[in-house]
């Protein structure tokens, strides 16, 4: 685990695979969540909730809720477009730290809580993303006359 706390966290990279393309010629919505799940796994490793920690402590995480926004269509080979720099999608999720024995919420190890506290402190200086904290719905737009 690196001691450098990137803010914002920006480590995971992937490419849109041909089998993820739908009949509209862009990435199917279900695969966005697949990619975000892979990126979340990378974040958990960075935090200290890696496979070794989970096995040693008998814990895991369960996803309780996720919100995906689709900002811009992406085709094969793209996600956040590295060259053009546009945002393709966002994901906000709620995870629960769980005991594998009881399958109930369980406290995190102090070193993980400390790491999360340091990550929070490094991110508090950044503006909150516009997509954070959204609820489902459409904005009402004025109708054309």
Coordinates of C-alpha atoms in Angstrom, one line a residue:
X1 CA 0.0 0.0 0.0
X2 CA 1.4 3.4 -1.0
X3 CA 1.8 6.2 1.5
X4 CA 1.0 8.8 -1.1
X5 CA -2.6 9.9 -0.8
X6 CA -3.8 11.1 -4.2
X7 CA -6.6 13.5 -4.2
X8 CA -8.6 12.7 -6.1
X9 CA -7.9 9.0 -6.1
X10 CA -7.0 8.2 -9.7
X11 CA -5.4 4.8 -10.2
X12 CA -7.6 2.3 -12.0
X13 CA -7.6 2.2 -15.8
X14 CA -9.5 0.0 -18.2
X15 CA -10.6 -0.1 -21.8
X16 CA -14.0 -0.7 -23.2
X17 CA -13.9 -4.2 -24.5
X18 CA -15.6 -5.2 -27.8
X19 CA -18.1 -7.5 -25.9
X20 CA -19.3 -4.6 -23.9
X21 CA -20.6 -2.7 -26.9
X22 CA -24.4 -2.7 -27.3
X23 CA -26.7 -2.4 -30.3
X24 CA -26.3 1.4 -30.2
X25 CA -22.6 1.2 -30.8
X26 CA -21.6 2.3 -27.3
X27 CA -20.8 0.7 -24.0
X28 CA -23.8 -1.1 -22.5
X29 CA -25.0 0.4 -19.2
X30 CA -24.4 -2.9 -17.3
X31 CA -20.7 -2.8 -18.0
X32 CA -20.3 0.6 -16.5
X33 CA -21.0 -1.0 -13.2
X34 CA -18.6 -3.8 -13.9
X35 CA -15.8 -1.3 -14.5
X36 CA -16.7 0.7 -11.5
X37 CA -16.7 -2.5 -9.4
X38 CA -13.2 -3.3 -10.6
X39 CA -12.1 0.3 -9.8
X40 CA -13.7 0.0 -6.3
X41 CA -11.7 -3.2 -5.7
X42 CA -8.6 -1.2 -6.5
X43 CA -9.7 1.6 -4.1
X44 CA -10.3 -1.0 -1.3
X45 CA -6.7 -2.3 -1.9
X46 CA -5.4 1.2 -1.6
X47 CA -7.3 1.7 1.6
X48 CA -6.0 -1.5 3.2
X49 CA -9.1 -3.7 2.7
X50 CA -7.2 -6.1 0.4
X51 CA -7.7 -9.9 0.1
X52 CA -5.1 -10.6 2.8
X53 CA -6.7 -8.2 5.3
X54 CA -10.2 -9.6 4.6
X55 CA -9.0 -13.2 5.1
X56 CA -7.0 -12.4 8.3
X57 CA -9.9 -10.4 9.9
X58 CA -12.8 -12.4 8.6
X59 CA -14.4 -9.3 7.1
X60 CA -15.6 -8.1 3.7
X61 CA -17.7 -5.3 2.2
X62 CA -21.2 -5.4 0.8
X63 CA -22.5 -2.9 -1.7
X64 CA -25.8 -1.5 -0.4
X65 CA -26.5 1.1 -3.1
X66 CA -24.9 2.6 -6.2
X67 CA -25.7 5.6 -8.4
X68 CA -24.2 5.7 -11.9
X69 CA -24.5 8.7 -14.1
X70 CA -23.9 8.6 -17.8
X71 CA -22.2 11.8 -18.9
X72 CA -21.1 11.0 -22.4
X73 CA -21.3 8.0 -24.7
X74 CA -18.1 5.9 -25.0
X75 CA -17.2 3.5 -27.6
X76 CA -14.8 0.6 -27.7
X77 CA -11.4 1.5 -26.2
X78 CA -12.5 4.5 -24.1
X79 CA -13.7 5.2 -20.5
X80 CA -12.4 8.6 -19.2
X81 CA -11.0 9.7 -22.5
X82 CA -7.3 10.0 -21.7
X83 CA -6.5 12.2 -24.7
X84 CA -9.6 14.4 -24.8
X85 CA -10.1 14.5 -21.0
X86 CA -13.8 14.3 -20.8
X87 CA -15.8 12.6 -18.1
X88 CA -17.8 9.6 -19.4
X89 CA -19.6 8.4 -16.3
X90 CA -19.6 8.6 -12.5
X91 CA -20.3 6.1 -9.7
X92 CA -21.3 6.8 -6.1
X93 CA -21.8 3.9 -3.8
X94 CA -22.5 3.0 -0.3
X95 CA -20.6 0.0 1.1
X96 CA -21.0 -1.8 4.5
X97 CA -18.1 -3.4 6.3
X98 CA -19.3 -6.8 7.3
X99 CA -18.2 -9.7 9.5
X100 CA -18.1 -12.9 7.4
X101 CA -19.1 -14.9 10.5
X102 CA -22.3 -13.0 11.4
X103 CA -23.0 -11.4 8.0
X104 CA -23.7 -8.2 9.9
X105 CA -22.0 -4.8 10.1
X106 CA -18.7 -4.9 11.8
X107 CA -16.2 -2.3 13.0
X108 CA -13.2 -1.6 10.7
X109 CA -9.6 -2.2 11.9
X110 CA -8.1 1.0 13.4
X111 CA -5.4 1.1 10.7
X112 CA -8.1 1.1 8.0
X113 CA -10.1 3.8 9.8
X114 CA -6.9 5.9 10.2
X115 CA -6.2 5.5 6.5
X116 CA -9.8 6.5 5.6
X117 CA -9.5 9.5 7.9
X118 CA -6.3 10.6 6.1
X119 CA -8.0 10.1 2.7
X120 CA -11.0 12.1 3.8
X121 CA -8.7 14.9 5.0
X122 CA -6.8 15.0 1.7
X123 CA -10.1 15.1 -0.2
X124 CA -11.9 17.7 1.9
X125 CA -9.8 20.4 0.1
X126 CA -11.4 19.5 -3.2
X127 CA -14.8 20.7 -4.4
X128 CA -17.6 18.1 -4.1
X129 CA -18.3 16.6 -7.5
X130 CA -21.6 17.8 -9.0
X131 CA -22.8 14.2 -9.3
X132 CA -22.3 13.4 -5.6
X133 CA -25.4 13.0 -3.4
X134 CA -27.8 12.9 -6.3
X135 CA -31.2 11.2 -6.1
X136 CA -32.8 9.6 -9.1
X137 CA -34.9 12.0 -11.3
X138 CA -34.9 14.3 -14.3
X139 CA -34.4 18.0 -14.1
X140 CA -37.4 19.9 -15.3
X141 CA -36.4 21.9 -18.3
X142 CA -38.3 24.8 -19.9
X143 CA -40.4 23.7 -22.9
X144 CA -39.8 25.4 -26.2
X145 CA -42.6 27.5 -27.5

